Each structure stands twice: as structure tokens, then as C-alpha cells.
Amino acid sequence: MTFENLNIIEPLCRALKQKGYTSPSPIQEKSIPYILQGKDVFGCAQTGTGKTAAFALPILQLFHAKQLIRKSFGIKALILAPTRELAIQIGQSFSDYGKNLNIKHTVIFGGVSQHHQIKALDSGIDVLIATPGRLLDLMNQGIIKLHTVEFFVLDEVDRMLDMGFIRDIQRIITKLPPKRQTVFFSATVPPEIRKLADGLLQNPVAVQVATISAPAEAVKQSVYYVEKQDKKDLLKFVLEKEKIDHALVFTRTKHGADKLVKDLVKVGIKAEAIHGNKSQNARQRALEGFKNRTVRLLIATDIASRGIDVDKLSHVINYELPEVAETYIHRIGRTGRAGAGGTAISFCASEEKAYFKDILKLLGNKMDVMEGPAFNNPRKAEAERPERRSFNRPAKKPDSGTAANKNPAGGSKRFPPRRKFSS
Ligand code: AMP
């Protein structure tokens, strides 16, 4: 299958070739024909599947065709995304794919001055990519009007709901013309998303590429069982053992991300944190540093990580496991993007065992258990308590150590005590 087979016009195909896309991804193959026919689409696809191009290409193509017939003013397509990073990423995709067309777009998001965004809007745009908060703000100021919108995209809807944007979205929807085409993408479809979709879409075509329980096949997954206080040492051990020179590392909290960066920097590992408390500039700087490889580890919280798009990310490390199993799938979707192989390594402490059990259940109970060093730390006495012993140091030597459900304790081989990570 080629983009030409999907009836994508020549200027777009040319841009795609320059991006190195040789064939459409499954979500593109399944959605593009329907969107080009003018149908509403309900897409269930996780990040990394190529869903941005699945809606961006038909939007560019449809508006290019219309532009040839008439020139109208006002915003014609509105794309709502949950985070600034994702919005910027979508904007970049429109620039890349639409480079040979004359469709104007701009991106607006909060946390920065609205001045430049208003200037861009004033110059007249066809496609607006926005986060809900800033969009509403500019709508309330009378700067943005949505009555000309013909095409509406809600991207990563589950994340938008997680982030508490439901009211904002509902307010925005009331200002859209009822006669429009709507595309809706969500990685998961809990009942409230189904309800929202039912109210928004008209006779939608449902398109699904991989269920949330089927993460990218190309991702090699493994887990280390480790006590919380030993995770820093384990991270250093894993970086050396696997020769990892570039990885995205997840923590559950912003505070955890900052603390880890401090500890890493102390031992000479270049790391930056990306999370909601960082200014937009700081986030972009961190992301740029990571992309150009001056930053070795990018430490991210889940919400901030959405929209981080780094080509061929080889490693994702779950330094802390997520509370919600689906989030694990989102995280590991950052590696092995668009078919490239990748590795996801998780650190599971005693208090995270329940989260890990949920993840295994979602995955179908399969993950390699890795052996880490036996850490020599002051809390060893506590770790020797009977219930800890059964978790960290199995009485019986395990047979193969490849299935976590069979052998949650991992291996028993001892490594020499390692130097403490930070003083
Ligand atoms: P997305 O799911 O839209 O965030 O896209 C994930 C990644 O896949 C991005 O880096 C895209 O540039 C890339 N990508 C999207 N479509 C294709 C394709 N047909 N061939 C190769 N890479 C693609």
C-alpha cells in the first residue's frame, strides 16, 4: 500500500517522501479514505501509531481542493490537543506535510504570552491547533470565533478527560457549527468517552488499530524488582549494562522527577526534567537538548510526556510504575515508534507490586524479570524482614526467570556491593 493508493495528492506525497514515509501506517490506511469521503471517524489508536498524519493529511488535502474553488476567510479546521507539547508536535506535522501547499495553520497554548499567537491569528489562518484552556480564553476575549469551522478534531480525548478538560471541551463544542466533519481519537474508550463521542459524531466510522492491551509488538519489555531506595543505583547499573546513551525515564510525580534529575546530575549524568511545573521555555529547552542528544536522560511525568515526539527512541525506563495500567502502555508507546524496535525497562518496588500486577493483567501476564545487583544499603536490615525476603531474595533459586507471573522474585545471583550512588 502506498499513499498514492490512498489517493493522496502529489504535493503531499512529495512531502511524505521527504519525511521518509514509504507507506501508510495501519491507522492511516484505515482512516484516510473515510475522512477524504467526508465521514466522521472515531479512531481508537495509541500514540506512536501515526494518528497525526491520519487526520492531518486529509485535512490538508480537503482544504487544498476547496481553496482551488473558493477563497473563504476564518478558521476552517480546529484541532484540540491536551498538552502544549502535543499541540506543537501536531503543528510541526502540518508544517512538514503541508510544505508544498498553501494552507495556513497556527498553534495556540497557554503558559506563554498570547501576543504572538494573536498576531498569527490576525494574519488569517485555515487550521487552528489549540489546547482547550487558551482557546477558551481567546474565545472569551472575542479574538477567536469558531462559526466558520468545517472540520473538528479531538485528539487524545482520554488524556483530555484525565486532565479535567471535559467542561472546557463542552463549552468549545457549543460554539461549533453543527454542520461539520468530526474526527475523534482516543487510546482508550471508557464509558464517558463513548458518551462524548455519541453526542459529537454523526454516523461515525469506527477505526481501530491496536487495543490498549496490545502494545507495540516491537517493544522488548522487562522488569527489575528493587527496593525504592535502591532505584538510583539500579538506574546507573542499567545504563551501564545496557549501554543506554539516550532514554526517556518516567516518574509518577513532578517532585520525583526533579529529585531524580538532581541525583543524576550529581553523579555526572546529564538529565533534565519535563513536567507541568516547568515553564514552557524550560520544557522546550529540555526537549531540544534531549532531541539533539546533549541531554542523555529526559525525566518526565506522564502528563508532560504526551506530545514528546522523538524519532526512534530506543529506551523507555519506568523508574516508577504508573498507578493506572493503561498509562504503562502509553509510556512504552514512546519507544518502538512506527515499527522501530525499542526497549522498555521497569523498576518495581515492593509498594508498587499492586500496580505491576495490574500491568501484567493488561498485558496478558508476560514480562522478562531481570537480575540487578544486591544492594548494600543501611536499610538492609529492614529488607531482611520475612515479607521483604520473599519479594527480593527468593529462598529457592528460580528456574528460568523469564515469566514474572511465575517468578515475581527474579533471580538470586549476587553482584558485589556497589558504590553508593550519591552521598
Ligand atoms: P504519531 O502517532 O502521529 O505521534 O506518530 C508517531 C511517529 O510516527 C512520528 O514520529 C511520525 O513522524 C511517524 N510516522 C507517522 N506516519 C508514518 C509513516 N507512514 N511512516 C513512517 N513514519 C511515520
CSV table of C-alpha atoms and ligand atoms in Angstrom, one decimal:
chain,number,residue,atom,x,y,z
A,1,MET,CA,0.0,0.0,0.0
A,2,THR,CA,1.2,3.5,-0.9
A,3,PHE,CA,0.0,7.0,-0.1
A,4,GLU,CA,-0.8,7.3,-3.9
A,5,ASN,CA,-3.1,4.2,-3.5
A,6,LEU,CA,-4.9,6.2,-0.8
A,7,ASN,CA,-5.5,9.0,-3.4
A,8,ILE,CA,-3.2,11.4,-1.5
A,9,ILE,CA,-2.4,14.2,-3.9
A,10,GLU,CA,1.1,14.7,-5.3
A,11,PRO,CA,2.3,17.7,-3.3
A,12,LEU,CA,1.5,15.8,-0.1
A,13,CYS,CA,3.1,12.5,-1.3
A,14,ARG,CA,6.3,14.5,-2.2
A,15,ALA,CA,6.4,16.0,1.4
A,16,LEU,CA,5.9,12.5,2.8
A,17,LYS,CA,8.7,11.1,0.8
A,18,GLN,CA,11.0,13.8,2.1
A,19,LYS,CA,10.0,12.8,5.6
A,20,GLY,CA,11.0,9.3,4.8
A,21,TYR,CA,7.5,7.8,5.0
A,22,THR,CA,7.4,4.9,2.4
A,23,SER,CA,3.9,3.5,3.2
A,24,PRO,CA,0.9,4.5,5.3
A,25,SER,CA,0.7,3.1,8.8
A,26,PRO,CA,-2.3,0.9,9.6
A,27,ILE,CA,-4.3,3.8,11.3
A,28,GLN,CA,-3.6,6.0,8.2
A,29,GLU,CA,-4.6,3.2,5.8
A,30,LYS,CA,-7.9,2.7,7.7
A,31,SER,CA,-8.9,6.3,8.4
A,32,ILE,CA,-7.7,8.4,5.5
A,33,PRO,CA,-10.2,7.0,2.8
A,34,TYR,CA,-13.2,7.7,5.1
A,35,ILE,CA,-12.0,11.1,6.1
A,36,LEU,CA,-11.5,12.0,2.5
A,37,GLN,CA,-15.0,10.9,1.8
A,38,GLY,CA,-16.3,13.4,4.4
A,39,LYS,CA,-17.2,10.9,7.0
A,40,ASP,CA,-16.9,11.3,10.8
A,41,VAL,CA,-14.3,9.0,12.3
A,42,PHE,CA,-13.9,7.5,15.8
A,43,GLY,CA,-10.3,6.3,15.9
A,44,CYS,CA,-9.1,4.1,18.7
A,45,ALA,CA,-5.3,4.3,18.5
A,46,GLN,CA,-2.5,4.9,20.9
A,47,THR,CA,0.3,7.4,20.4
A,48,GLY,CA,3.1,6.4,18.1
A,49,THR,CA,0.7,4.8,15.5
A,50,GLY,CA,0.9,7.7,13.1
A,51,LYS,CA,-2.6,9.1,14.0
A,52,THR,CA,-1.5,12.7,13.5
A,53,ALA,CA,-0.9,12.1,9.8
A,54,ALA,CA,-4.2,10.1,9.7
A,55,PHE,CA,-6.1,13.3,10.2
A,56,ALA,CA,-3.6,16.0,9.1
A,57,LEU,CA,-3.2,14.6,5.5
A,58,PRO,CA,-6.9,14.5,4.7
A,59,ILE,CA,-7.5,17.9,6.2
A,60,LEU,CA,-4.7,19.4,4.1
A,61,GLN,CA,-6.0,17.7,1.0
A,62,LEU,CA,-9.6,18.6,1.5
A,63,PHE,CA,-8.8,22.3,2.2
A,64,HIS,CA,-6.4,22.4,-0.7
A,65,ALA,CA,-9.2,21.2,-3.0
A,66,LYS,CA,-11.7,23.7,-1.6
A,67,GLN,CA,-9.1,26.5,-1.8
A,68,LEU,CA,-8.9,25.9,-5.6
A,69,ILE,CA,-12.6,26.5,-5.8
A,70,ARG,CA,-13.2,29.4,-3.5
A,71,LYS,CA,-11.3,31.6,-1.0
A,72,SER,CA,-13.1,32.0,2.3
A,73,PHE,CA,-12.0,33.6,5.5
A,74,GLY,CA,-12.0,32.3,9.0
A,75,ILE,CA,-10.8,29.1,10.8
A,76,LYS,CA,-11.8,26.1,8.8
A,77,ALA,CA,-10.3,23.3,10.9
A,78,LEU,CA,-9.9,23.2,14.6
A,79,ILE,CA,-7.7,20.6,16.3
A,80,LEU,CA,-7.9,20.3,20.1
A,81,ALA,CA,-5.0,18.6,21.9
A,82,PRO,CA,-4.5,18.1,25.6
A,83,THR,CA,-1.0,19.4,26.0
A,84,ARG,CA,1.2,22.2,24.6
A,85,GLU,CA,3.8,19.6,23.6
A,86,LEU,CA,1.3,17.6,21.6
A,87,ALA,CA,-0.2,20.8,20.0
A,88,ILE,CA,3.3,21.9,19.0
A,89,GLN,CA,4.0,18.5,17.6
A,90,ILE,CA,0.8,18.5,15.5
A,91,GLY,CA,1.7,22.0,14.3
A,92,GLN,CA,5.1,20.7,13.2
A,93,SER,CA,3.4,17.8,11.3
A,94,PHE,CA,1.2,20.3,9.5
A,95,SER,CA,4.3,22.3,8.5
A,96,ASP,CA,6.1,19.2,7.3
A,97,TYR,CA,3.2,17.6,5.4
A,98,GLY,CA,1.8,20.8,4.1
A,99,LYS,CA,5.0,22.4,2.9
A,100,ASN,CA,4.0,22.2,-0.8
A,101,LEU,CA,0.5,23.6,-0.2
A,102,ASN,CA,-0.8,27.0,0.7
A,103,ILE,CA,-2.8,26.1,3.8
A,104,LYS,CA,-2.0,28.3,6.8
A,105,HIS,CA,-2.0,27.0,10.3
A,106,THR,CA,-1.0,28.2,13.8
A,107,VAL,CA,-0.7,26.7,17.2
A,108,ILE,CA,-2.0,28.3,20.4
A,109,PHE,CA,-1.4,27.1,24.0
A,110,GLY,CA,-1.3,28.5,27.5
A,111,GLY,CA,1.7,29.4,29.7
A,112,VAL,CA,3.2,31.9,27.3
A,113,SER,CA,2.1,35.4,26.2
A,114,GLN,CA,-0.8,35.5,23.9
A,115,HIS,CA,0.7,38.4,21.9
A,116,HIS,CA,2.4,36.4,19.1
A,117,GLN,CA,-0.5,33.9,19.0
A,118,ILE,CA,-2.9,36.8,18.3
A,119,LYS,CA,-0.7,38.2,15.7
A,120,ALA,CA,-0.6,34.9,13.9
A,121,LEU,CA,-4.4,34.6,14.1
A,122,ASP,CA,-4.8,38.1,12.7
A,123,SER,CA,-2.9,37.2,9.7
A,124,GLY,CA,-5.7,34.8,8.8
A,125,ILE,CA,-5.3,31.0,9.2
A,126,ASP,CA,-7.1,27.9,7.9
A,127,VAL,CA,-6.1,25.4,10.6
A,128,LEU,CA,-6.0,26.2,14.3
A,129,ILE,CA,-4.3,23.7,16.7
A,130,ALA,CA,-5.1,24.6,20.3
A,131,THR,CA,-5.1,23.4,23.8
A,132,PRO,CA,-8.6,23.9,25.4
A,133,GLY,CA,-7.7,26.5,28.1
A,134,ARG,CA,-6.0,29.1,25.8
A,135,LEU,CA,-8.6,28.6,23.1
A,136,LEU,CA,-11.5,29.3,25.5
A,137,ASP,CA,-9.5,32.3,26.8
A,138,LEU,CA,-9.2,33.8,23.4
A,139,MET,CA,-12.8,32.9,22.5
A,140,ASN,CA,-13.9,34.8,25.7
A,141,GLN,CA,-11.9,37.8,24.6
A,142,GLY,CA,-13.7,37.7,21.2
A,143,ILE,CA,-10.4,37.1,19.4
A,144,ILE,CA,-11.3,33.7,18.1
A,145,LYS,CA,-14.6,32.8,16.5
A,146,LEU,CA,-15.5,29.2,15.5
A,147,HIS,CA,-18.6,29.8,13.3
A,148,THR,CA,-16.6,29.1,10.2
A,149,VAL,CA,-15.2,25.7,11.3
A,150,GLU,CA,-15.9,22.9,8.9
A,151,PHE,CA,-13.6,20.3,10.4
A,152,PHE,CA,-13.1,19.4,14.1
A,153,VAL,CA,-10.5,17.0,15.5
A,154,LEU,CA,-10.4,16.0,19.2
A,155,ASP,CA,-7.0,14.3,19.7
A,156,GLU,CA,-6.1,12.1,22.7
A,157,VAL,CA,-9.5,12.5,24.2
A,158,ASP,CA,-8.9,10.1,27.1
A,159,ARG,CA,-6.0,12.3,28.2
A,160,MET,CA,-8.1,15.4,27.9
A,161,LEU,CA,-10.7,13.9,30.2
A,162,ASP,CA,-7.9,12.8,32.6
A,163,MET,CA,-6.7,16.3,32.7
A,164,GLY,CA,-10.1,17.7,33.6
A,165,PHE,CA,-10.8,19.4,30.3
A,166,ILE,CA,-14.3,18.0,29.8
A,167,ARG,CA,-16.2,21.2,30.7
A,168,ASP,CA,-13.9,23.3,28.5
A,169,ILE,CA,-14.4,20.9,25.6
A,170,GLN,CA,-18.2,21.1,26.1
A,171,ARG,CA,-18.1,24.9,26.1
A,172,ILE,CA,-16.0,24.9,22.9
A,173,ILE,CA,-18.3,22.4,21.2
A,174,THR,CA,-21.4,24.6,21.7
A,175,LYS,CA,-19.7,27.3,19.6
A,176,LEU,CA,-19.0,25.0,16.6
A,177,PRO,CA,-21.4,24.9,13.7
A,178,PRO,CA,-23.5,21.7,13.8
A,179,LYS,CA,-22.7,21.0,10.2
A,180,ARG,CA,-19.1,19.9,10.2
A,181,GLN,CA,-16.9,16.9,9.9
A,182,THR,CA,-15.5,15.5,13.2
A,183,VAL,CA,-12.6,13.1,13.9
A,184,PHE,CA,-12.1,11.8,17.4
A,185,PHE,CA,-9.0,9.9,18.6
A,186,SER,CA,-8.7,8.2,21.9
A,187,ALA,CA,-6.3,5.4,23.1
A,188,THR,CA,-8.9,4.1,25.5
A,189,VAL,CA,-12.7,4.1,25.3
A,190,PRO,CA,-14.2,4.2,28.8
A,191,PRO,CA,-18.0,4.9,29.0
A,192,GLU,CA,-17.7,8.7,29.4
A,193,ILE,CA,-15.6,8.9,26.2
A,194,ARG,CA,-18.2,6.7,24.4
A,195,LYS,CA,-20.9,9.2,25.6
A,196,LEU,CA,-19.0,12.2,24.5
A,197,ALA,CA,-18.4,10.6,21.1
A,198,ASP,CA,-22.0,9.7,20.7
A,199,GLY,CA,-23.0,13.3,21.2
A,200,LEU,CA,-20.4,14.7,18.8
A,201,LEU,CA,-20.1,12.3,15.9
A,202,GLN,CA,-22.7,11.6,13.2
A,203,ASN,CA,-22.8,8.0,11.9
A,204,PRO,CA,-19.1,7.7,12.6
A,205,VAL,CA,-16.8,5.0,11.1
A,206,ALA,CA,-15.0,3.3,13.9
A,207,VAL,CA,-11.3,2.7,13.2
A,208,GLN,CA,-9.1,0.7,15.5
A,209,VAL,CA,-5.5,-0.4,15.1
A,210,ALA,CA,-4.4,-1.8,18.4
A,211,THR,CA,-6.3,-2.2,21.6
A,212,ILE,CA,-4.8,-0.7,24.6
A,213,SER,CA,-3.9,-4.2,25.8
A,214,ALA,CA,-1.8,-4.8,22.7
A,215,PRO,CA,1.2,-2.5,23.0
A,216,ALA,CA,3.6,-2.1,20.1
A,217,GLU,CA,4.9,-5.6,19.4
A,218,ALA,CA,8.4,-4.3,18.7
A,219,VAL,CA,8.9,-3.2,22.3
A,220,LYS,CA,11.0,-5.6,24.4
A,221,GLN,CA,9.8,-5.3,28.0
A,222,SER,CA,11.5,-6.3,31.2
A,223,VAL,CA,11.2,-5.6,34.9
A,224,TYR,CA,13.7,-5.3,37.8
A,225,TYR,CA,12.4,-5.9,41.3
A,226,VAL,CA,14.2,-3.4,43.5
A,227,GLU,CA,13.6,-1.5,46.7
A,228,LYS,CA,12.7,2.2,46.4
A,229,GLN,CA,15.9,3.4,48.0
A,230,ASP,CA,18.0,1.3,45.5
A,231,LYS,CA,16.4,2.6,42.3
A,232,LYS,CA,19.0,5.3,41.7
A,233,ASP,CA,21.8,2.7,41.9
A,234,LEU,CA,19.8,0.4,39.7
A,235,LEU,CA,19.3,3.1,37.1
A,236,LYS,CA,23.0,3.7,36.9
A,237,PHE,CA,23.6,-0.1,36.7
A,238,VAL,CA,21.1,-0.5,33.9
A,239,LEU,CA,22.5,2.5,31.9
A,240,GLU,CA,25.9,0.9,32.0
A,241,LYS,CA,24.8,-2.7,31.5
A,242,GLU,CA,22.6,-1.9,28.5
A,243,LYS,CA,24.9,0.8,27.2
A,244,ILE,CA,22.0,3.3,27.2
A,245,ASP,CA,23.1,6.7,25.9
A,246,HIS,CA,19.6,8.1,25.5
A,247,ALA,CA,16.4,7.3,27.3
A,248,LEU,CA,13.1,8.7,28.5
A,249,VAL,CA,12.6,8.0,32.2
A,250,PHE,CA,9.2,8.1,33.8
A,251,THR,CA,8.4,9.2,37.4
A,252,ARG,CA,4.9,9.4,38.9
A,253,THR,CA,5.4,12.9,40.4
A,254,LYS,CA,6.9,16.2,39.4
A,255,HIS,CA,8.8,16.2,42.7
A,256,GLY,CA,10.2,12.7,42.0
A,257,ALA,CA,11.3,13.9,38.5
A,258,ASP,CA,13.2,16.9,40.0
A,259,LYS,CA,14.8,14.8,42.7
A,260,LEU,CA,16.0,12.2,40.2
A,261,VAL,CA,17.5,14.9,38.0
A,262,LYS,CA,19.4,16.3,41.0
A,263,ASP,CA,20.7,12.9,41.9
A,264,LEU,CA,21.8,12.1,38.3
A,265,VAL,CA,23.5,15.4,37.8
A,266,LYS,CA,25.4,14.8,41.0
A,267,VAL,CA,27.0,11.7,39.5
A,268,GLY,CA,27.7,13.3,36.2
A,269,ILE,CA,24.7,12.1,34.2
A,270,LYS,CA,23.2,14.8,32.1
A,271,ALA,CA,19.5,14.8,32.8
A,272,GLU,CA,16.6,17.2,32.5
A,273,ALA,CA,13.0,17.1,33.9
A,274,ILE,CA,9.9,17.9,31.9
A,275,HIS,CA,6.7,18.4,33.8
A,276,GLY,CA,3.8,20.7,34.4
A,277,ASN,CA,5.6,23.0,36.9
A,278,LYS,CA,8.3,23.9,34.4
A,279,SER,CA,7.8,26.9,32.3
A,280,GLN,CA,7.1,26.5,28.6
A,281,ASN,CA,10.6,27.7,27.8
A,282,ALA,CA,12.2,25.3,30.2
A,283,ARG,CA,10.3,22.4,28.8
A,284,GLN,CA,11.2,23.2,25.2
A,285,ARG,CA,14.8,23.6,26.2
A,286,ALA,CA,14.8,20.2,27.9
A,287,LEU,CA,13.1,18.6,24.9
A,288,GLU,CA,15.5,20.3,22.4
A,289,GLY,CA,18.5,19.1,24.5
A,290,PHE,CA,17.1,15.6,24.5
A,291,LYS,CA,16.5,15.7,20.8
A,292,ASN,CA,19.9,16.9,19.9
A,293,ARG,CA,21.4,14.5,22.4
A,294,THR,CA,23.1,16.9,24.7
A,295,VAL,CA,20.7,15.6,27.4
A,296,ARG,CA,21.1,11.9,28.0
A,297,LEU,CA,18.1,11.3,30.1
A,298,LEU,CA,14.7,13.1,29.9
A,299,ILE,CA,12.8,12.6,33.1
A,300,ALA,CA,9.1,13.0,32.6
A,301,THR,CA,5.8,12.8,34.4
A,302,ASP,CA,3.0,11.1,32.4
A,303,ILE,CA,1.0,14.2,31.5
A,304,ALA,CA,4.1,16.1,30.4
A,305,SER,CA,5.3,13.2,28.3
A,306,ARG,CA,2.3,13.3,26.0
A,307,GLY,CA,3.4,15.0,22.8
A,308,ILE,CA,7.1,14.3,23.2
A,309,ASP,CA,7.9,13.0,19.8
A,310,VAL,CA,11.4,11.8,19.4
A,311,ASP,CA,12.3,9.7,16.4
A,312,LYS,CA,13.4,6.1,17.1
A,313,LEU,CA,13.5,6.4,20.9
A,314,SER,CA,15.4,3.2,21.8
A,315,HIS,CA,14.7,3.0,25.6
A,316,VAL,CA,12.0,3.9,28.0
A,317,ILE,CA,12.6,3.4,31.7
A,318,ASN,CA,9.7,3.2,34.1
A,319,TYR,CA,11.6,4.4,37.2
A,320,GLU,CA,8.3,4.5,39.0
A,321,LEU,CA,5.4,2.4,37.8
A,322,PRO,CA,2.2,4.2,36.9
A,323,GLU,CA,-0.9,3.8,39.1
A,324,VAL,CA,-3.1,3.1,36.1
A,325,ALA,CA,-2.1,0.2,34.0
A,326,GLU,CA,-3.1,1.9,30.7
A,327,THR,CA,-0.6,4.6,31.4
A,328,TYR,CA,2.2,1.9,31.1
A,329,ILE,CA,1.0,1.2,27.6
A,330,HIS,CA,1.2,5.0,26.8
A,331,ARG,CA,4.7,5.2,28.2
A,332,ILE,CA,6.1,2.3,26.3
A,333,GLY,CA,4.4,3.6,23.2
A,334,ARG,CA,7.2,6.2,23.2
A,335,THR,CA,9.7,3.6,22.1
A,336,GLY,CA,9.4,1.3,19.1
A,337,ARG,CA,7.5,4.1,17.3
A,338,ALA,CA,6.3,3.4,13.8
A,339,GLY,CA,7.7,-0.1,13.8
A,340,ALA,CA,11.2,0.7,15.0
A,341,GLY,CA,12.4,-1.7,17.8
A,342,GLY,CA,12.6,-0.5,21.3
A,343,THR,CA,13.2,-1.5,24.9
A,344,ALA,CA,11.1,-0.7,28.0
A,345,ILE,CA,12.6,-1.4,31.4
A,346,SER,CA,10.5,-1.1,34.6
A,347,PHE,CA,11.6,-0.8,38.2
A,348,CYS,CA,9.1,-2.3,40.6
A,349,ALA,CA,9.4,-1.7,44.4
A,350,SER,CA,7.5,-3.6,47.0
A,351,GLU,CA,4.9,-0.9,47.3
A,352,GLU,CA,4.4,-0.9,43.6
A,353,LYS,CA,3.6,-4.6,43.3
A,354,ALA,CA,-0.1,-4.0,43.0
A,355,TYR,CA,0.4,-1.6,40.1
A,356,PHE,CA,2.7,-4.1,38.4
A,357,LYS,CA,0.1,-6.9,38.9
A,358,ASP,CA,-2.5,-4.7,37.0
A,359,ILE,CA,0.0,-4.1,34.2
A,360,LEU,CA,0.7,-7.8,33.8
A,361,LYS,CA,-3.0,-8.4,33.7
A,362,LEU,CA,-3.4,-5.9,31.0
A,363,LEU,CA,-0.5,-7.3,29.0
A,364,GLY,CA,-1.6,-10.9,29.5
A,365,ASN,CA,1.0,-11.7,32.2
A,366,LYS,CA,4.2,-11.7,30.3
A,367,MET,CA,7.4,-9.9,31.1
A,368,ASP,CA,11.1,-10.8,31.5
A,369,VAL,CA,12.4,-10.5,35.0
A,370,MET,CA,16.0,-9.1,35.1
A,371,GLU,CA,18.6,-9.5,37.8
A,372,GLY,CA,20.0,-6.4,39.4
A,373,PRO,CA,22.9,-6.0,41.8
A,374,ALA,CA,22.3,-6.9,45.5
A,375,PHE,CA,22.4,-3.5,47.0
A,376,ASN,CA,24.3,-2.8,50.2
A,377,ASN,CA,22.4,-0.1,52.0
A,378,PRO,CA,21.7,0.9,55.5
A,379,ARG,CA,18.1,-0.3,55.2
A,380,LYS,CA,19.2,-3.8,54.6
A,381,ALA,CA,18.0,-4.9,58.0
A,382,GLU,CA,14.5,-3.8,57.1
A,383,ALA,CA,14.8,-5.5,53.8
A,384,GLU,CA,15.5,-8.8,55.6
A,385,ARG,CA,12.1,-8.8,57.2
A,386,PRO,CA,10.3,-12.1,56.1
A,387,GLU,CA,7.8,-10.5,53.8
A,388,ARG,CA,10.6,-8.5,52.1
A,389,ARG,CA,12.8,-11.5,51.8
A,390,SER,CA,10.1,-13.3,49.8
A,391,PHE,CA,10.0,-10.4,47.4
A,392,ASN,CA,13.6,-9.5,47.0
A,393,ARG,CA,15.6,-12.6,47.8
A,394,PRO,CA,13.9,-15.9,47.0
A,395,ALA,CA,14.7,-18.8,49.3
A,396,LYS,CA,14.6,-21.1,46.3
A,397,LYS,CA,16.7,-20.4,43.2
A,398,PRO,CA,14.2,-19.7,40.4
A,399,ASP,CA,14.3,-22.0,37.4
A,400,SER,CA,14.2,-19.8,34.3
A,401,GLY,CA,13.3,-16.3,35.5
A,402,THR,CA,11.5,-15.3,32.3
A,403,ALA,CA,7.9,-15.0,33.4
A,404,ALA,CA,7.0,-12.5,36.0
A,405,ASN,CA,3.8,-14.2,37.0
A,406,LYS,CA,5.6,-17.4,37.7
A,407,ASN,CA,8.6,-15.9,39.3
A,408,PRO,CA,7.9,-12.5,40.7
A,409,ALA,CA,11.0,-12.6,42.9
A,410,GLY,CA,13.5,-12.5,40.0
A,411,GLY,CA,17.0,-14.1,40.1
A,412,SER,CA,19.2,-14.8,43.1
A,413,LYS,CA,22.6,-14.2,41.6
A,414,ARG,CA,24.5,-11.7,43.8
A,415,PHE,CA,26.6,-8.9,42.5
A,416,PRO,CA,29.4,-7.3,44.6
A,417,PRO,CA,28.0,-4.4,46.6
A,418,ARG,CA,28.1,-1.3,44.6
A,419,ARG,CA,29.4,2.2,45.5
A,420,LYS,CA,26.6,4.4,46.8
A,421,PHE,CA,25.0,6.5,44.1
A,422,SER,CA,25.1,9.8,45.9
A,423,SER,CA,26.5,11.0,49.1
B,1,AMP,P1,2.0,9.9,15.9
B,1,AMP,O1,1.3,8.6,16.4
B,1,AMP,O2,1.2,10.7,15.0
B,1,AMP,O3,2.5,10.7,17.1
B,1,AMP,O4,3.3,9.5,15.0
B,1,AMP,C1,4.3,8.7,15.5
B,1,AMP,C2,5.6,8.8,14.7
B,1,AMP,O5,5.5,8.1,13.5
B,1,AMP,C3,6.0,10.2,14.3
B,1,AMP,O6,7.4,10.4,14.5
B,1,AMP,C4,5.7,10.3,12.8
B,1,AMP,O7,6.6,11.2,12.2
B,1,AMP,C5,5.9,8.9,12.4
B,1,AMP,N1,5.1,8.4,11.3
B,1,AMP,C6,3.8,8.7,11.1
B,1,AMP,N2,3.4,8.1,10.0
B,1,AMP,C7,4.4,7.4,9.4
B,1,AMP,C8,4.6,6.6,8.3
B,1,AMP,N3,3.6,6.4,7.4
B,1,AMP,N4,5.8,6.1,8.0
B,1,AMP,C9,6.8,6.4,8.9
B,1,AMP,N5,6.7,7.1,10.0
B,1,AMP,C10,5.5,7.6,10.3
